[in-house]
Coordinates of C-alpha atoms and ligand atoms in Angstrom, one line a residue:
X1 CA -56.0 86.3 128.9
X2 CA -54.8 87.1 125.5
X3 CA -54.9 84.7 122.6
X4 CA -52.0 83.6 120.2
X5 CA -52.3 81.7 116.9
X6 CA -49.6 80.9 114.5
X7 CA -49.5 79.0 111.2
X8 CA -46.7 77.6 109.0
X9 CA -47.7 75.6 105.9
X10 CA -49.0 75.8 102.3
X11 CA -52.2 77.6 102.5
X12 CA -52.5 81.5 103.0
X13 CA -52.0 82.1 106.6
X14 CA -54.4 85.1 107.0
X15 CA -57.7 83.5 106.9
X16 CA -56.5 80.6 109.2
X17 CA -55.1 83.3 111.6
X18 CA -58.5 85.1 111.5
X19 CA -60.4 82.1 112.1
X20 CA -58.1 81.1 115.0
X21 CA -58.4 84.5 116.7
X22 CA -62.1 84.5 116.5
X23 CA -62.1 81.4 118.4
X24 CA -59.8 82.8 120.9
X25 CA -61.6 86.2 121.2
X26 CA -63.1 85.1 124.4
X27 CA -59.8 85.3 126.0
X28 CA -59.3 88.8 125.3
X29 CA -61.0 91.2 123.0
X30 CA -59.8 94.9 123.2
X31 CA -57.5 94.8 120.1
X32 CA -56.2 92.3 117.7
X33 CA -53.5 91.9 115.1
X34 CA -51.6 89.7 112.8
X35 CA -48.2 89.6 110.8
X36 CA -47.8 87.5 107.7
X37 CA -44.6 86.8 105.9
X38 CA -44.6 87.4 102.1
X39 CA -41.9 88.0 99.4
X40 CA -41.4 91.7 100.6
X41 CA -41.1 91.1 104.3
X42 CA -43.7 91.0 107.1
X43 CA -47.0 92.7 106.6
X44 CA -48.4 93.6 110.0
X45 CA -52.1 94.7 110.6
X46 CA -53.5 95.7 113.9
X47 CA -56.9 97.2 115.0
X48 CA -58.5 98.3 118.2
X49 CA -61.7 96.3 118.7
X50 CA -62.8 92.9 117.7
X51 CA -61.2 90.4 115.2
X52 CA -63.9 91.2 112.7
X53 CA -62.5 94.8 112.4
X54 CA -58.9 93.4 112.0
X55 CA -60.4 91.1 109.2
X56 CA -62.0 94.1 107.4
X57 CA -58.8 96.0 107.6
X58 CA -56.8 93.2 105.9
X59 CA -55.3 94.0 102.4
X60 CA -57.0 92.1 99.6
X61 CA -53.7 90.4 98.5
X62 CA -52.1 88.8 101.5
X63 CA -50.8 85.5 100.2
X64 CA -48.0 84.6 102.7
X65 CA -48.2 81.0 104.1
X66 CA -46.5 81.8 107.4
X67 CA -47.9 84.2 110.3
X68 CA -48.8 84.8 113.8
X69 CA -51.9 86.6 115.3
X70 CA -52.9 87.9 118.7
X71 CA -56.0 89.0 120.4
X72 CA -55.4 91.4 123.4
X73 CA -56.6 92.1 126.9
X74 CA -54.6 95.1 128.0
X75 CA -52.2 94.9 130.9
X76 CA -49.5 97.4 129.8
X77 CA -50.8 100.5 128.2
X78 CA -54.4 101.1 127.0
X79 CA -56.1 99.3 124.0
X80 CA -54.8 101.3 121.2
X81 CA -53.5 100.3 117.8
X82 CA -49.8 101.1 118.7
X83 CA -50.1 98.7 121.8
X84 CA -51.9 95.8 120.0
X85 CA -49.7 93.0 119.0
X86 CA -47.7 91.8 116.9
X87 CA -44.8 94.2 118.1
X88 CA -42.1 94.5 115.6
X89 CA -38.3 95.5 115.6
X90 CA -37.3 98.8 114.2
X91 CA -36.5 97.6 110.9
X92 CA -39.7 95.5 110.8
X93 CA -37.7 92.2 110.4
X94 CA -39.0 90.7 113.7
X95 CA -42.5 90.2 114.7
X96 CA -43.7 89.1 118.2
X97 CA -46.9 88.2 119.9
X98 CA -46.9 87.7 123.6
X99 CA -49.1 86.6 126.4
X100 CA -48.1 87.1 130.1
X101 CA -46.1 89.9 131.7
X102 CA -42.3 90.7 131.3
X103 CA -41.6 92.0 135.0
X104 CA -38.4 93.6 134.1
X105 CA -39.7 95.5 131.0
X106 CA -39.1 98.8 132.6
X107 CA -35.3 98.0 133.2
X108 CA -35.1 96.7 129.6
X109 CA -36.8 99.5 128.0
X110 CA -34.4 101.9 129.7
X111 CA -31.3 99.9 128.7
X112 CA -32.6 99.6 125.1
X113 CA -33.5 103.3 125.0
X114 CA -30.0 104.4 126.1
X115 CA -28.7 102.1 123.2
X116 CA -30.7 104.3 121.0
X117 CA -33.8 102.2 120.3
X118 CA -37.1 104.1 119.8
X119 CA -40.2 102.5 121.1
X120 CA -43.5 102.7 119.4
X121 CA -45.7 101.3 122.2
X122 CA -46.3 101.4 125.8
X123 CA -46.2 97.6 126.1
X124 CA -43.8 95.2 127.9
X125 CA -43.8 92.9 124.8
X126 CA -42.1 95.3 122.6
X127 CA -38.8 94.9 124.4
X128 CA -38.8 91.2 123.0
X129 CA -38.9 92.2 119.4
X130 CA -35.9 94.5 119.9
X131 CA -34.0 92.0 122.0
X132 CA -34.5 89.4 119.4
X133 CA -33.5 91.9 116.6
X134 CA -30.3 92.9 118.4
X135 CA -29.2 89.4 119.1
X136 CA -25.9 88.3 117.5
X137 CA -27.1 84.8 116.8
X138 CA -28.0 83.4 113.4
X139 CA -31.0 81.2 113.6
X140 CA -34.2 82.7 114.8
X141 CA -34.5 80.0 117.7
X142 CA -31.1 81.1 119.0
X143 CA -31.9 84.7 118.8
X144 CA -35.1 84.1 120.7
X145 CA -33.2 82.2 123.4
X146 CA -30.7 85.2 123.6
X147 CA -33.7 87.4 124.2
X148 CA -35.5 85.4 126.7
X149 CA -32.2 84.9 128.8
X150 CA -32.6 88.5 129.6
X151 CA -36.2 88.5 130.4
X152 CA -37.9 88.0 133.9
X153 CA -41.5 87.1 133.8
X154 CA -44.2 85.0 132.4
X155 CA -44.8 84.4 128.7
X156 CA -46.1 82.5 125.8
X157 CA -44.5 84.0 122.6
X158 CA -44.5 83.4 119.0
X159 CA -41.8 85.1 116.8
X160 CA -41.3 85.5 113.1
X161 CA -38.3 86.6 111.2
X162 CA -38.7 88.0 107.8
X163 CA -35.1 86.8 106.9
X164 CA -36.0 83.2 107.9
X165 CA -39.6 82.8 106.5
X166 CA -39.8 79.1 106.9
X167 CA -40.4 79.1 110.7
X168 CA -42.2 80.3 113.7
X169 CA -40.4 80.2 117.0
X170 CA -42.5 79.7 120.2
X171 CA -41.5 79.7 123.9
X172 CA -43.5 79.1 126.9
X173 CA -43.1 80.2 130.6
X174 CA -46.1 80.4 132.8
X175 CA -48.5 81.0 130.0
X176 CA -50.0 78.1 127.9
X177 CA -48.8 77.3 124.3
X178 CA -49.3 74.4 122.2
X179 CA -48.4 73.1 118.7
X180 CA -51.1 71.5 116.4
X181 CA -49.4 68.9 114.0
X182 CA -51.1 68.8 110.6
X183 CA -50.0 67.3 107.1
X184 CA -47.2 69.5 105.9
X185 CA -48.6 72.4 107.9
X186 CA -48.3 73.2 111.7
X187 CA -50.4 75.4 113.9
X188 CA -49.6 77.1 117.0
X189 CA -51.9 78.4 119.7
X190 CA -52.5 79.4 123.2
X191 CA -55.7 77.4 123.4
X192 CA -56.8 74.1 121.7
X193 CA -60.1 75.8 120.6
X194 CA -58.0 77.7 118.0
X195 CA -56.8 74.4 116.3
X196 CA -59.7 71.9 116.6
X197 CA -60.8 72.7 113.1
X198 CA -57.5 71.7 111.6
X199 CA -56.0 68.9 113.7
X200 CA -56.6 66.8 116.9
X201 CA -52.8 66.2 117.3
X202 CA -51.2 68.6 119.8
X203 CA -47.9 69.1 121.5
X204 CA -48.1 70.8 124.9
X205 CA -45.0 72.7 125.8
X206 CA -43.8 73.0 129.4
X207 CA -42.7 75.9 131.2
X208 CA -39.0 76.8 130.1
X209 CA -39.5 75.2 126.7
X210 CA -39.1 76.4 123.2
X211 CA -40.0 75.0 119.8
X212 CA -38.9 75.9 116.3
X213 CA -41.9 75.0 114.0
X214 CA -41.7 74.6 110.2
X215 CA -44.3 73.3 107.8
X216 CA -42.9 69.7 108.0
X217 CA -41.5 69.3 111.5
X218 CA -41.2 70.8 114.7
X219 CA -38.4 70.6 117.5
X220 CA -38.9 71.1 121.1
X221 CA -35.9 72.1 123.3
X222 CA -34.9 73.9 126.5
X223 CA -33.2 77.2 126.9
X224 CA -30.0 75.6 127.5
X225 CA -30.4 73.7 124.0
X226 CA -31.3 70.3 125.2
X227 CA -33.9 68.6 123.0
X228 CA -36.9 67.5 124.9
X229 CA -38.5 65.4 122.1
X230 CA -42.1 66.1 122.9
X231 CA -44.5 63.9 121.0
X232 CA -48.1 64.7 120.1
X233 CA -51.2 63.7 121.9
X234 CA -54.7 63.4 120.6
X235 CA -57.3 65.8 122.0
X236 CA -60.9 64.9 122.6
X237 CA -62.3 68.4 121.5
X238 CA -64.0 68.4 118.3
X239 CA -64.9 71.3 115.9
X240 CA -68.7 71.2 116.8
X241 CA -67.7 71.7 120.5
X242 CA -66.4 75.2 119.7
X243 CA -69.2 76.1 117.0
X244 CA -72.2 78.2 118.3
X245 CA -74.7 76.2 116.4
X246 CA -78.3 77.3 116.4
X247 CA -77.8 79.3 119.6
X248 CA -77.5 82.9 119.7
X249 CA -74.7 82.9 122.2
X250 CA -72.1 80.6 123.4
X251 CA -73.6 81.1 126.9
X252 CA -77.0 79.8 125.8
X253 CA -75.5 76.9 124.1
X254 CA -73.3 76.1 127.1
X255 CA -76.4 76.2 129.4
X256 CA -78.4 74.0 127.1
X257 CA -75.9 71.3 126.7
X258 CA -75.6 70.7 130.6
X259 CA -77.8 67.6 130.7
X260 CA -75.7 65.9 128.0
X261 CA -72.2 67.0 129.4
X262 CA -73.1 66.1 132.9
X263 CA -74.3 62.6 131.9
X264 CA -70.9 62.4 130.0
X265 CA -68.9 63.3 133.1
X266 CA -70.5 60.7 135.3
X267 CA -69.9 57.9 132.8
X268 CA -67.7 55.3 134.4
X269 CA -67.3 57.3 137.7
X270 CA -70.2 55.7 139.6
X271 CA -69.4 52.5 141.3
X272 CA -72.5 50.7 142.1
X273 CA -70.8 47.7 143.5
X274 CA -69.3 49.4 146.3
X275 CA -71.5 52.5 146.2
X276 CA -68.8 55.1 145.9
X277 CA -67.2 57.1 143.2
X278 CA -64.3 55.8 140.9
X279 CA -61.8 58.7 140.6
X280 CA -58.6 56.9 139.5
X281 CA -57.2 60.1 138.3
X282 CA -56.7 61.2 142.0
X283 CA -53.9 58.7 142.3
X284 CA -54.9 58.3 146.0
X285 CA -55.2 55.0 147.6
X286 CA -58.1 54.4 150.1
X287 CA -55.4 54.4 152.9
X288 CA -54.2 57.8 151.7
X289 CA -57.7 59.1 151.4
X290 CA -58.6 57.9 155.0
X291 CA -55.4 59.7 156.4
X292 CA -56.7 63.2 155.4
X293 CA -58.1 65.2 158.4
X294 CA -59.0 68.3 156.5
X295 CA -59.8 69.5 152.9
X296 CA -58.8 73.0 151.7
X297 CA -60.4 74.2 148.4
X298 CA -58.7 76.8 146.2
X299 CA -60.2 78.7 143.3
X300 CA -60.9 82.0 142.0
X301 CA -64.2 83.8 141.2
X302 CA -67.0 81.5 140.3
X303 CA -64.8 78.4 140.9
X304 CA -64.2 79.7 144.5
X305 CA -68.0 79.9 145.1
X306 CA -68.4 76.4 143.8
X307 CA -65.5 75.4 146.0
X308 CA -67.6 76.7 149.1
X309 CA -70.4 74.3 147.9
X310 CA -67.8 71.6 147.7
X311 CA -66.7 72.2 151.2
X312 CA -70.0 71.9 152.4
X313 CA -70.8 68.6 150.6
X314 CA -67.3 67.1 151.9
X315 CA -68.2 68.1 155.3
X316 CA -71.9 66.6 155.1
X317 CA -70.9 63.4 153.3
X318 CA -67.4 62.7 154.7
X319 CA -67.5 64.5 158.1
X320 CA -64.0 66.1 157.7
X321 CA -63.6 69.7 158.1
X322 CA -63.6 71.4 154.7
X323 CA -63.1 75.0 153.8
X324 CA -62.8 77.0 150.4
X325 CA -60.7 80.1 150.1
X326 CA -60.0 82.5 147.2
X327 CA -56.6 81.3 145.8
X328 CA -55.7 84.8 145.0
X329 CA -55.6 85.6 148.8
X330 CA -54.3 82.3 150.0
X331 CA -51.1 82.6 148.0
X332 CA -50.3 86.0 149.6
X333 CA -50.8 85.1 153.2
X334 CA -47.9 82.7 153.9
X335 CA -50.4 79.9 154.3
X336 CA -49.9 77.1 156.9
X337 CA -49.6 73.9 154.8
X338 CA -50.5 70.8 156.8
X339 CA -49.4 67.2 156.0
X340 CA -52.8 65.7 156.6
X341 CA -54.8 68.2 154.6
X342 CA -56.0 67.4 151.0
X343 CA -55.7 70.7 148.9
X344 CA -58.0 70.9 146.0
X345 CA -57.3 73.4 143.3
X346 CA -60.4 74.1 141.2
X347 CA -60.4 75.8 137.8
X348 CA -62.3 75.7 134.5
X349 CA -59.3 76.8 132.5
X350 CA -56.6 75.3 134.4
X351 CA -54.6 78.5 133.6
X352 CA -55.7 80.9 136.3
X353 CA -52.5 82.5 137.7
X354 CA -53.7 82.9 141.2
X355 CA -54.8 79.3 141.4
X356 CA -51.6 78.1 139.8
X357 CA -49.4 80.0 142.1
X358 CA -51.4 78.6 145.1
X359 CA -50.7 75.0 143.7
X360 CA -47.0 75.8 143.6
X361 CA -46.9 77.3 147.0
X362 CA -48.7 74.2 148.4
X363 CA -46.2 71.8 146.7
X364 CA -43.2 74.0 147.6
X365 CA -44.2 73.4 151.3
X366 CA -44.6 69.7 150.8
X367 CA -48.4 69.7 150.8
X368 CA -50.6 67.3 148.6
X369 CA -52.7 68.9 146.0
X370 CA -55.2 67.6 143.5
X371 CA -57.0 69.5 140.8
X372 CA -60.7 69.7 139.6
X373 CA -60.0 71.1 136.2
X374 CA -61.8 71.4 132.8
X375 CA -59.0 71.8 130.3
X376 CA -57.0 68.6 129.7
X377 CA -53.4 69.2 129.8
X378 CA -53.6 72.7 131.3
X379 CA -51.0 74.1 133.6
X380 CA -52.9 73.4 136.9
X381 CA -53.9 69.8 135.6
X382 CA -50.3 69.1 135.0
X383 CA -48.9 70.6 138.1
X384 CA -51.3 68.8 140.5
X385 CA -50.3 65.2 141.6
X386 CA -53.6 63.9 140.4
X387 CA -57.2 65.2 139.9
X388 CA -60.6 64.9 138.3
X389 CA -61.2 66.2 134.9
X390 CA -64.6 67.9 134.6
X391 CA -65.2 66.9 130.9
X392 CA -67.6 69.7 130.3
X393 CA -66.1 70.3 126.8
X394 CA -64.8 73.7 125.8
X395 CA -66.4 76.7 127.5
X396 CA -66.3 79.9 125.3
X397 CA -68.6 82.2 126.9
X398 CA -66.7 84.3 129.4
X399 CA -69.2 83.9 132.2
X400 CA -68.8 80.3 133.3
X401 CA -71.9 77.9 133.4
X402 CA -71.5 74.4 132.5
X403 CA -68.0 74.1 133.9
X404 CA -69.3 75.4 137.3
X405 CA -72.0 72.7 137.2
X406 CA -69.5 70.2 136.5
X407 CA -67.4 71.4 139.4
X408 CA -70.3 70.8 141.6
X409 CA -70.6 67.3 140.3
X410 CA -66.9 66.8 140.8
X411 CA -67.0 67.9 144.4
X412 CA -70.1 65.7 145.0
X413 CA -68.0 62.7 143.5
X414 CA -65.0 63.5 145.8
X415 CA -67.3 63.9 148.8
X416 CA -68.9 60.5 148.1
X417 CA -65.4 58.8 147.9
X418 CA -64.1 60.5 150.9
X419 CA -67.5 59.7 152.8
X420 CA -67.3 56.0 151.6
X421 CA -63.8 55.3 152.9
X422 CA -65.0 56.8 156.2
X423 CA -68.4 56.5 157.8
X424 CA -70.8 57.2 154.8
X425 CA -73.3 54.2 154.9
X426 CA -73.9 51.9 151.8
X427 CA -77.6 53.3 152.0
X428 CA -76.3 57.0 151.8
X429 CA -73.8 56.0 149.1
X430 CA -76.6 54.5 146.9
X431 CA -78.8 57.5 147.7
X432 CA -76.1 59.9 146.5
X433 CA -75.4 57.8 143.3
X434 CA -79.1 57.8 142.5
X435 CA -79.2 61.4 142.9
X436 CA -76.3 62.0 140.6
X437 CA -77.8 59.7 138.0
X438 CA -80.9 61.8 138.1
X439 CA -79.1 65.2 137.6
X440 CA -79.1 65.3 133.8
X441 CA -83.0 64.8 133.7
X442 CA -83.4 67.3 136.6
X443 CA -81.3 69.9 134.7
X444 CA -83.3 69.4 131.8
X445 CA -86.5 70.0 133.7
X446 CA -85.1 73.4 135.0
X447 CA -84.2 74.2 131.4
X448 CA -87.8 73.4 130.3
X449 CA -89.0 76.3 132.5
X450 CA -86.7 78.9 130.7
X451 CA -89.5 81.1 129.3
X452 CA -90.8 81.7 132.8
X453 CA -87.4 82.4 134.2
X454 CA -86.7 84.7 131.1
X455 CA -89.8 86.7 132.0
X456 CA -88.6 87.3 135.6
X457 CA -85.2 88.0 134.3
X458 CA -86.5 90.8 132.3
X459 CA -88.2 92.2 135.2
X460 CA -85.1 92.1 137.2
X461 CA -83.0 93.7 134.5
X462 CA -84.6 97.1 135.0
X463 CA -83.2 97.3 138.7
X464 CA -79.9 99.1 139.3
X465 CA -79.0 97.0 142.2
X466 CA -80.2 93.7 143.6
X467 CA -79.7 91.4 146.5
X468 CA -79.1 87.7 146.2
X469 CA -79.7 85.8 149.4
X470 CA -79.4 82.1 150.7
X471 CA -78.0 80.3 153.7
X472 CA -75.8 77.4 154.3
X473 CA -75.9 75.5 151.1
X474 CA -78.0 78.2 149.5
X475 CA -75.4 80.9 150.2
X476 CA -72.7 79.8 147.8
X477 CA -75.5 79.6 145.2
X478 CA -76.6 83.3 145.9
X479 CA -73.1 84.3 145.7
X480 CA -72.7 82.6 142.2
X481 CA -76.0 84.2 141.3
X482 CA -74.9 87.6 142.1
X483 CA -71.7 87.2 140.4
X484 CA -73.2 85.9 137.1
X485 CA -75.7 88.6 137.1
X486 CA -73.2 91.4 137.6
X487 CA -70.7 90.0 135.1
X488 CA -73.0 90.1 132.1
X489 CA -75.8 92.6 133.0
X490 CA -73.5 95.2 134.5
X491 CA -76.2 95.6 137.3
X492 CA -74.9 95.8 140.8
X493 CA -75.6 92.5 142.7
X494 CA -74.6 91.7 146.1
X495 CA -75.0 88.3 147.9
X496 CA -75.7 88.0 151.5
X497 CA -76.4 85.3 153.8
X498 CA -80.1 85.4 154.5
X499 CA -79.5 85.1 158.1
X500 CA -77.3 88.4 158.0
X501 CA -79.9 90.4 156.2
X502 CA -81.3 91.8 159.3
X503 CA -77.9 92.8 160.6
X504 CA -77.5 95.7 158.1
X505 CA -78.6 95.4 154.4
X506 CA -82.3 95.4 155.3
X507 CA -81.9 99.2 155.5
X508 CA -81.4 99.2 151.7
X509 CA -84.5 97.2 150.7
X510 CA -87.0 99.3 148.7
X511 CA -89.1 98.5 145.6
X512 CA -86.5 99.5 143.2
X513 CA -83.8 97.0 144.7
X514 CA -85.2 93.4 144.1
X515 CA -84.0 90.3 145.9
X516 CA -83.5 86.9 144.6
X517 CA -83.9 84.5 147.5
X518 CA -82.8 80.8 147.6
X519 CA -85.5 79.0 149.5
X520 CA -85.0 75.2 149.1
X521 CA -87.0 72.5 150.7
X522 CA -84.7 71.8 153.7
X523 CA -84.5 72.2 157.4
X524 CA -84.2 76.1 156.9
X525 CA -87.1 76.6 154.7
X526 CA -89.3 78.4 157.4
X527 CA -86.6 80.7 158.4
X528 CA -85.7 81.5 154.8
X529 CA -89.4 82.2 154.2
X530 CA -89.6 84.5 157.2
X531 CA -86.6 86.6 155.9
X532 CA -88.1 86.9 152.5
X533 CA -91.3 88.2 154.1
X534 CA -89.3 90.8 155.9
X535 CA -88.2 92.0 152.6
X536 CA -91.7 92.1 151.1
X537 CA -92.9 93.9 154.3
X538 CA -90.4 96.7 153.7
X539 CA -91.7 97.2 150.2
X540 CA -89.2 94.9 148.4
X541 CA -89.7 92.5 145.6
X542 CA -88.6 88.9 145.8
X543 CA -88.0 86.2 143.3
X544 CA -87.7 82.8 145.0
X545 CA -85.8 79.9 143.7
X546 CA -87.3 77.0 145.5
X547 CA -88.6 73.4 145.2
X548 CA -92.0 72.2 144.2
X549 CA -94.4 71.9 147.1
X550 CA -92.8 74.6 149.3
X551 CA -95.6 76.9 150.4
X552 CA -94.2 80.3 149.6
X553 CA -97.3 82.2 150.5
X554 CA -97.0 85.8 149.2
X555 CA -93.9 85.0 147.1
X556 CA -95.7 82.4 145.1
X557 CA -96.2 84.6 142.0
X558 CA -92.6 85.1 141.4
X559 CA -91.1 81.6 142.1
X560 CA -88.9 79.3 140.1
X561 CA -88.9 75.6 141.0
X562 CA -86.1 73.3 140.5
X563 CA -86.7 69.4 140.9
X564 CA -85.7 68.1 144.3
X565 CA -82.8 65.9 144.1
X566 CA -80.9 64.7 147.3
X567 CA -80.3 67.6 149.9
X568 CA -76.6 67.5 149.4
X569 CA -76.8 67.8 145.6
X570 CA -79.6 70.4 145.5
X571 CA -77.5 73.3 145.1
X572 CA -76.1 72.2 141.8
X573 CA -79.6 72.4 140.5
X574 CA -80.3 75.6 142.3
X575 CA -77.5 77.3 140.3
X576 CA -79.0 76.5 137.0
X577 CA -81.9 79.1 137.3
X578 CA -79.2 81.8 138.3
X579 CA -77.5 81.1 135.0
X580 CA -80.7 81.7 133.1
X581 CA -81.7 84.8 135.2
X582 CA -78.2 86.4 134.3
X583 CA -78.4 85.3 130.7
X584 CA -81.9 86.8 130.0
X585 CA -81.3 89.8 132.0
X586 CA -78.4 90.6 129.7
X587 CA -80.5 89.6 126.6
X588 CA -83.2 92.0 127.7
X589 CA -80.5 94.8 128.1
X590 CA -79.1 93.9 124.6
X591 CA -75.5 93.5 125.9
X592 CA -72.5 91.5 124.6
X593 CA -73.4 88.3 126.5
X594 CA -70.4 86.2 125.6
X595 CA -67.9 88.9 125.9
X596 CA -68.7 91.3 128.9
X597 CA -66.6 94.4 129.2
X598 CA -63.4 94.4 131.2
X599 CA -63.5 90.7 131.8
X600 CA -61.5 87.9 130.4
X601 CA -62.2 84.2 130.4
X602 CA -59.1 83.1 132.2
X603 CA -56.8 85.4 134.0
X604 CA -53.3 84.2 133.4
X605 CA -51.6 87.2 134.8
X606 CA -51.7 88.5 138.4
Ligands
LIG1 C1 -61.8 84.9 135.9 C2 -63.2 84.8 135.1 C3 -64.3 84.1 136.2 C4 -63.7 82.7 136.6 C5 -62.4 82.9 137.3 C6 -61.7 81.6 137.5 O1 -61.9 85.8 136.9 O2 -63.8 86.1 134.9 O3 -65.5 84.0 135.5 O4 -64.6 82.1 137.6 O5 -61.4 83.6 136.3 O6 -61.4 80.9 136.3 P1 -60.9 79.4 136.3 O7 -60.7 79.1 134.7 O8 -59.9 79.1 137.2 O9 -62.2 78.6 136.6

């Protein structure tokens, strides 16, 4: 949700913090702030708006080499300067940045208020600054432990003490936090993208852990003072992965790199000897894979929609009942967890709170859960018993594109594996493998048609309201298409099963409300065409996402064709024009594409 950075070293901290915050801005961006320790204590600067506004507000001379920074996505209190982080103790000695939610902040505020503390913000975080300041302990790490003992909730925190200017103390419980290890300098961040320019050596903290970080060293420990001795691991992400390069937007960059990233994801995962997928990370033997009688997929937002696609692929290729559900709902309905069901949590960030809670609920009830996750070492990836890493590389634009394509590929691999331990034939295994191998080139071919898609997107962008329709495999594609469109163009977009159109929404069809219809070359083409013609007959406009050779009749002048792959894999390709339609509509409307209003990349709070 929000982003945290910290630095302890030999260089001036402020530029490093600003650079890190800029990279984290996709996580939350309604206000930002930093605190830097210097000879006269902490300098705290906060601003409403983007990191560039914070940068412009910094004093010329800010030489301190220890500091923390934060970019915020409001949960408690509006986006004002007073509510921006860091929050400070009354005497200014302690500065705190925090991600997450302190559930008992109300009670703590009341108690501290009764003890005479004056609050200067509406946030839950501010209680932490006062609790640390009022602790009777000496070392900052002990003060932080004291404070956290009184706190119920989720957090990643970084804390500075002007009287102990050699250190940053960090703690994690339910919100990610990592330490980057440099040469006589250390970094702290909520997300690797803030660190990759400086180091590839990182330490992941676990829930319930703290660390005291100095320029030369770090020490990790639990709240009851047991050293946990975490050692650094090397991360794969490079600085180029988080640079925008020649592209105007991260979203454009991430759409464009899909042929390459999908090829990378497939490397080593296609087993042409047995015509199956190699997914060693699942940690499941063929016997275990065979024993599952059902698959249940859980994710939120776009991940949930691709989960619906995954369920269809698994049913088609493995012939086991499979179903996707919004993790945000699942966790609240006392779900029945069955021993012979394979649960699959799907998440780009691996940090979505609703999905992580669903994982915990399944595990608590003894279920078996694996993850389809992009971010290596993330919460969901670590809490699942095994999984498939998506290897899409960092995704910075809030609206997900390449990670979703990779989720589709991940489900195809899982479906192939589950199918081949059951009744999927060698010939079908070969067919799916060949289809997967063609995907990068097929994506390339869709991207080559970008100009034409951009023209149609510009036309669609003038509508206030749109329908996206599709059926069976095309329906999740339509749902994701509508989601992407509304997220970044702020146009009302609603997805419908094409078959349901006549049962209600047809009443809304008119020229000003266009329809994007998914009409692949499959067993339902004629029915899909008939429905689209009903829309035309009522004065509606239709853009068709289809396959070459499909006779679209009157829809022919507004068609986008994607290459035919294998019928089970086609939806992965049908999603690509949806990305481009949303992107170019937002370009036409001149909107802030990478950071749409009110949204955040990963929702780490409920
Ligand atoms: C947020 C984002 C969505 C995203 C969802 C799941 O709601 O705005 O775009 O699909 O989280 O994110 P995840 O990281 O779990 O895939």
